[in-house]
Amino acid sequence: MVITFICDVLGEENNGTTIATMNVIRSLRAKGHEVRIVCPDEDKKGKPGYYVVPPIWFGPFKHYVQSNGVCLASRKGMDVVKEALQGADIAHFNFCGFMSGKACDIAHEMGIPCTASLHTQAENFTNHLGLENVYAVNLAVYRKLYKSLFSKVDAIHYPSQFIHDLFEKKNHFHSKSYVISNGIQSAFQREDVKRPAEWDGKIVVTYTARYSKEKDHRVLLKAMKYSKHRKDILLVLPGAGPLEHQLRREAKKWCANEPVFGFHSRADMVKILNCTDIYCHVGTVDIEPVSCLEAISVGIAPVLTDSPRSSVSTFAIDKKLNVYNHRSAKDLARHIDYWIEHPEERKQNADAYLGFASRFDFEKSMDAMEHMFEQTIADYKAKKGQPVK
């Protein structure tokens, strides 16, 4: 197959959307398929397989957008899009932005079927305006996403049943859809890892997420104020994002031990998770929290938010022990303290998660994505009365 990925947003692999996108691209190329990538990243110019379009100029808001690590494609590069689509079997969209809707129209005019992945929730947009809790605004975003792109494509990829049900309910439609996990890399397994000397004697509590508002690191930092074992707890918070400096300041108020911040490679994350006693996932907005799945793949007892805008509570083996009230830092602290005070029960819970994570196998997910593309091409040709290979 020749597959053109049209990416309104790509950038560095420091966020879930880009990581998921690049994982699929690498898998498809390893299987022998040709993958072309349309994106607005200037640093990709001249690299094989990349087609770079002009980014949006945000004027006085440029610094804010850049601080969030985002470069968005404009509608000005449709000649580049057409070039990338020449001879393609299918076009795939990883994000609904200014370029994608028009690019989808062009692909269909060229007789090329289209698929799209829904990697974002409305709150990922509205939290930048302080409107993440306004129902009408979030609904308007879902309607806009549907009208601009997802009503046009021939099949939709949802990373979880949670976002499938939410999006189709909001827009009152039933799509040709595929629920396919982004998948967990096989590297995330239980290993015997020696802790760094400075971590010895500490209860290591880890939470991996982008430093942004909807990931709600503050509730975990604040929980340290209420924990009976705060002097023994070391928070490890791998990630990157615009709120890092603010979180570091707040950590000084609430944590007895300075947390570990910063972005880490996959190999380092495997080591960190194998040194972790308790994994907390507190983000209130999550389609499929892959970082949590990576943690439980290693075999760690988790404490998970019950936020209705996150799918993470569906990973709970024991609702009483694994799930806390997302509105309460005190309840989060109580759950953390329980696991600290009941190490045998914590180990049993952690061991139970080793088998749980197998359903999110990375290679199976990549095979399913390949099948989605193949099936969409076949369905499109059949609809057009064209011969199917």
PDB file of N, CA and C in Angstrom, residues 323-373:
ATOM      1  N   VAL A 323      -9.469   2.814  42.711  1.00  0.00           N
ATOM      2  CA  VAL A 323     -10.109   4.026  42.187  1.00  0.00           C
ATOM      3  C   VAL A 323     -10.380   5.023  43.312  1.00  0.00           C
ATOM      4  N   TYR A 324     -10.008   6.286  43.091  1.00  0.00           N
ATOM      5  CA  TYR A 324     -10.253   7.335  44.083  1.00  0.00           C
ATOM      6  C   TYR A 324     -11.177   8.407  43.508  1.00  0.00           C
ATOM      7  N   ASN A 325     -11.729   9.224  44.380  1.00  0.00           N
ATOM      8  CA  ASN A 325     -12.604  10.336  44.002  1.00  0.00           C
ATOM      9  C   ASN A 325     -11.759  11.463  43.405  1.00  0.00           C
ATOM     10  N   HIS A 326     -11.951  11.734  42.111  1.00  0.00           N
ATOM     11  CA  HIS A 326     -11.086  12.691  41.417  1.00  0.00           C
ATOM     12  C   HIS A 326     -11.194  14.108  41.956  1.00  0.00           C
ATOM     13  N   ARG A 327     -12.218  14.385  42.740  1.00  0.00           N
ATOM     14  CA  ARG A 327     -12.383  15.731  43.301  1.00  0.00           C
ATOM     15  C   ARG A 327     -11.629  15.907  44.623  1.00  0.00           C
ATOM     16  N   SER A 328     -10.995  14.841  45.125  1.00  0.00           N
ATOM     17  CA  SER A 328     -10.475  14.875  46.488  1.00  0.00           C
ATOM     18  C   SER A 328      -9.019  14.436  46.578  1.00  0.00           C
ATOM     19  N   ALA A 329      -8.134  15.383  46.895  1.00  0.00           N
ATOM     20  CA  ALA A 329      -6.736  15.045  47.152  1.00  0.00           C
ATOM     21  C   ALA A 329      -6.616  14.201  48.417  1.00  0.00           C
ATOM     22  N   LYS A 330      -7.522  14.412  49.374  1.00  0.00           N
ATOM     23  CA  LYS A 330      -7.507  13.620  50.606  1.00  0.00           C
ATOM     24  C   LYS A 330      -7.815  12.155  50.320  1.00  0.00           C
ATOM     25  N   ASP A 331      -8.776  11.903  49.430  1.00  0.00           N
ATOM     26  CA  ASP A 331      -9.111  10.519  49.094  1.00  0.00           C
ATOM     27  C   ASP A 331      -7.961   9.859  48.340  1.00  0.00           C
ATOM     28  N   LEU A 332      -7.292  10.610  47.489  1.00  0.00           N
ATOM     29  CA  LEU A 332      -6.116  10.084  46.799  1.00  0.00           C
ATOM     30  C   LEU A 332      -5.038   9.714  47.809  1.00  0.00           C
ATOM     31  N   ALA A 333      -4.793  10.589  48.776  1.00  0.00           N
ATOM     32  CA  ALA A 333      -3.799  10.308  49.817  1.00  0.00           C
ATOM     33  C   ALA A 333      -4.179   9.066  50.615  1.00  0.00           C
ATOM     34  N   ARG A 334      -5.467   8.913  50.892  1.00  0.00           N
ATOM     35  CA  ARG A 334      -5.936   7.744  51.653  1.00  0.00           C
ATOM     36  C   ARG A 334      -5.654   6.446  50.893  1.00  0.00           C
ATOM     37  N   HIS A 335      -5.870   6.446  49.581  1.00  0.00           N
ATOM     38  CA  HIS A 335      -5.599   5.255  48.773  1.00  0.00           C
ATOM     39  C   HIS A 335      -4.102   4.947  48.704  1.00  0.00           C
ATOM     40  N   ILE A 336      -3.295   5.984  48.565  1.00  0.00           N
ATOM     41  CA  ILE A 336      -1.844   5.781  48.552  1.00  0.00           C
ATOM     42  C   ILE A 336      -1.383   5.206  49.884  1.00  0.00           C
ATOM     43  N   ASP A 337      -1.873   5.780  50.979  1.00  0.00           N
ATOM     44  CA  ASP A 337      -1.497   5.297  52.311  1.00  0.00           C
ATOM     45  C   ASP A 337      -1.913   3.846  52.515  1.00  0.00           C
ATOM     46  N   TYR A 338      -3.075   3.476  51.991  1.00  0.00           N
ATOM     47  CA  TYR A 338      -3.537   2.088  52.149  1.00  0.00           C
ATOM     48  C   TYR A 338      -2.546   1.125  51.507  1.00  0.00           C
ATOM     49  N   TRP A 339      -2.108   1.430  50.294  1.00  0.00           N
ATOM     50  CA  TRP A 339      -1.168   0.532  49.629  1.00  0.00           C
ATOM     51  C   TRP A 339       0.170   0.484  50.361  1.00  0.00           C
ATOM     52  N   ILE A 340       0.603   1.610  50.913  1.00  0.00           N
ATOM     53  CA  ILE A 340       1.863   1.627  51.663  1.00  0.00           C
ATOM     54  C   ILE A 340       1.755   0.742  52.898  1.00  0.00           C
ATOM     55  N   GLU A 341       0.617   0.780  53.554  1.00  0.00           N
ATOM     56  CA  GLU A 341       0.422   0.047  54.809  1.00  0.00           C
ATOM     57  C   GLU A 341       0.034  -1.413  54.609  1.00  0.00           C
ATOM     58  N   HIS A 342      -0.266  -1.819  53.379  1.00  0.00           N
ATOM     59  CA  HIS A 342      -0.662  -3.207  53.097  1.00  0.00           C
ATOM     60  C   HIS A 342       0.175  -3.742  51.934  1.00  0.00           C
ATOM     61  N   PRO A 343       1.471  -3.971  52.161  1.00  0.00           N
ATOM     62  CA  PRO A 343       2.368  -4.373  51.066  1.00  0.00           C
ATOM     63  C   PRO A 343       2.023  -5.714  50.426  1.00  0.00           C
ATOM     64  N   GLU A 344       1.542  -6.677  51.209  1.00  0.00           N
ATOM     65  CA  GLU A 344       1.197  -7.975  50.628  1.00  0.00           C
ATOM     66  C   GLU A 344      -0.004  -7.854  49.696  1.00  0.00           C
ATOM     67  N   GLU A 345      -0.993  -7.106  50.137  1.00  0.00           N
ATOM     68  CA  GLU A 345      -2.180  -6.891  49.304  1.00  0.00           C
ATOM     69  C   GLU A 345      -1.806  -6.102  48.044  1.00  0.00           C
ATOM     70  N   ARG A 346      -0.893  -5.164  48.214  1.00  0.00           N
ATOM     71  CA  ARG A 346      -0.425  -4.381  47.067  1.00  0.00           C
ATOM     72  C   ARG A 346       0.266  -5.285  46.047  1.00  0.00           C
ATOM     73  N   LYS A 347       1.077  -6.229  46.521  1.00  0.00           N
ATOM     74  CA  LYS A 347       1.771  -7.147  45.614  1.00  0.00           C
ATOM     75  C   LYS A 347       0.779  -8.035  44.866  1.00  0.00           C
ATOM     76  N   GLN A 348      -0.237  -8.512  45.559  1.00  0.00           N
ATOM     77  CA  GLN A 348      -1.251  -9.351  44.907  1.00  0.00           C
ATOM     78  C   GLN A 348      -1.963  -8.574  43.801  1.00  0.00           C
ATOM     79  N   ASN A 349      -2.291  -7.329  44.098  1.00  0.00           N
ATOM     80  CA  ASN A 349      -2.961  -6.494  43.105  1.00  0.00           C
ATOM     81  C   ASN A 349      -2.047  -6.237  41.907  1.00  0.00           C
ATOM     82  N   ALA A 350      -0.786  -5.956  42.182  1.00  0.00           N
ATOM     83  CA  ALA A 350       0.184  -5.704  41.113  1.00  0.00           C
ATOM     84  C   ALA A 350       0.355  -6.934  40.227  1.00  0.00           C
ATOM     85  N   ASP A 351       0.466  -8.101  40.841  1.00  0.00           N
ATOM     86  CA  ASP A 351       0.636  -9.343  40.076  1.00  0.00           C
ATOM     87  C   ASP A 351      -0.570  -9.608  39.178  1.00  0.00           C
ATOM     88  N   ALA A 352      -1.748  -9.255  39.660  1.00  0.00           N
ATOM     89  CA  ALA A 352      -2.970  -9.490  38.879  1.00  0.00           C
ATOM     90  C   ALA A 352      -2.972  -8.682  37.585  1.00  0.00           C
ATOM     91  N   TYR A 353      -2.269  -7.558  37.592  1.00  0.00           N
ATOM     92  CA  TYR A 353      -2.246  -6.704  36.403  1.00  0.00           C
ATOM     93  C   TYR A 353      -1.315  -7.217  35.305  1.00  0.00           C
ATOM     94  N   LEU A 354      -0.430  -8.140  35.622  1.00  0.00           N
ATOM     95  CA  LEU A 354       0.505  -8.631  34.611  1.00  0.00           C
ATOM     96  C   LEU A 354      -0.227  -9.266  33.436  1.00  0.00           C
ATOM     97  N   GLY A 355      -1.255 -10.053  33.712  1.00  0.00           N
ATOM     98  CA  GLY A 355      -2.032 -10.675  32.649  1.00  0.00           C
ATOM     99  C   GLY A 355      -3.018  -9.719  32.016  1.00  0.00           C
ATOM    100  N   PHE A 356      -3.500  -8.758  32.790  1.00  0.00           N
ATOM    101  CA  PHE A 356      -4.508  -7.798  32.323  1.00  0.00           C
ATOM    102  C   PHE A 356      -4.021  -7.023  31.104  1.00  0.00           C
ATOM    103  N   ALA A 357      -2.772  -6.641  31.113  1.00  0.00           N
ATOM    104  CA  ALA A 357      -2.251  -5.753  30.073  1.00  0.00           C
ATOM    105  C   ALA A 357      -2.021  -6.451  28.739  1.00  0.00           C
ATOM    106  N   SER A 358      -2.069  -7.778  28.706  1.00  0.00           N
ATOM    107  CA  SER A 358      -1.767  -8.504  27.470  1.00  0.00           C
ATOM    108  C   SER A 358      -2.752  -8.190  26.350  1.00  0.00           C
ATOM    109  N   ARG A 359      -3.954  -7.753  26.706  1.00  0.00           N
ATOM    110  CA  ARG A 359      -4.960  -7.443  25.677  1.00  0.00           C
ATOM    111  C   ARG A 359      -4.609  -6.188  24.874  1.00  0.00           C
ATOM    112  N   PHE A 360      -3.610  -5.445  25.330  1.00  0.00           N
ATOM    113  CA  PHE A 360      -3.211  -4.218  24.634  1.00  0.00           C
ATOM    114  C   PHE A 360      -1.884  -4.411  23.889  1.00  0.00           C
ATOM    115  N   ASP A 361      -1.608  -5.636  23.469  1.00  0.00           N
ATOM    116  CA  ASP A 361      -0.360  -5.979  22.796  1.00  0.00           C
ATOM    117  C   ASP A 361      -0.101  -5.068  21.590  1.00  0.00           C
ATOM    118  N   PHE A 362       1.092  -4.518  21.530  1.00  0.00           N
ATOM    119  CA  PHE A 362       1.443  -3.532  20.511  1.00  0.00           C
ATOM    120  C   PHE A 362       1.374  -4.107  19.098  1.00  0.00           C
ATOM    121  N   GLU A 363       1.947  -5.268  18.888  1.00  0.00           N
ATOM    122  CA  GLU A 363       1.979  -5.842  17.540  1.00  0.00           C
ATOM    123  C   GLU A 363       0.577  -6.163  17.041  1.00  0.00           C
ATOM    124  N   LYS A 364      -0.286  -6.638  17.932  1.00  0.00           N
ATOM    125  CA  LYS A 364      -1.671  -6.901  17.534  1.00  0.00           C
ATOM    126  C   LYS A 364      -2.370  -5.603  17.124  1.00  0.00           C
ATOM    127  N   SER A 365      -2.097  -4.531  17.849  1.00  0.00           N
ATOM    128  CA  SER A 365      -2.691  -3.235  17.502  1.00  0.00           C
ATOM    129  C   SER A 365      -2.205  -2.755  16.139  1.00  0.00           C
ATOM    130  N   MET A 366      -0.904  -2.920  15.880  1.00  0.00           N
ATOM    131  CA  MET A 366      -0.356  -2.478  14.597  1.00  0.00           C
ATOM    132  C   MET A 366      -0.918  -3.316  13.443  1.00  0.00           C
ATOM    133  N   ASP A 367      -1.098  -4.611  13.674  1.00  0.00           N
ATOM    134  CA  ASP A 367      -1.711  -5.466  12.648  1.00  0.00           C
ATOM    135  C   ASP A 367      -3.151  -5.025  12.380  1.00  0.00           C
ATOM    136  N   ALA A 368      -3.853  -4.639  13.444  1.00  0.00           N
ATOM    137  CA  ALA A 368      -5.248  -4.199  13.292  1.00  0.00           C
ATOM    138  C   ALA A 368      -5.333  -2.891  12.510  1.00  0.00           C
ATOM    139  N   MET A 369      -4.374  -1.987  12.722  1.00  0.00           N
ATOM    140  CA  MET A 369      -4.357  -0.739  11.949  1.00  0.00           C
ATOM    141  C   MET A 369      -4.112  -1.035  10.466  1.00  0.00           C
ATOM    142  N   GLU A 370      -3.185  -1.930  10.183  1.00  0.00           N
ATOM    143  CA  GLU A 370      -2.925  -2.316   8.791  1.00  0.00           C
ATOM    144  C   GLU A 370      -4.188  -2.899   8.158  1.00  0.00           C
ATOM    145  N   HIS A 371      -4.884  -3.751   8.907  1.00  0.00           N
ATOM    146  CA  HIS A 371      -6.123  -4.347   8.395  1.00  0.00           C
ATOM    147  C   HIS A 371      -7.173  -3.273   8.123  1.00  0.00           C
ATOM    148  N   MET A 372      -7.271  -2.265   8.988  1.00  0.00           N
ATOM    149  CA  MET A 372      -8.235  -1.185   8.774  1.00  0.00           C
ATOM    150  C   MET A 372      -7.987  -0.492   7.438  1.00  0.00           C
ATOM    151  N   PHE A 373      -6.725  -0.196   7.152  1.00  0.00           N
ATOM    152  CA  PHE A 373      -6.411   0.457   5.881  1.00  0.00           C
ATOM    153  C   PHE A 373      -6.777  -0.443   4.698  1.00  0.00           C
TER     154      PHE A 373
END
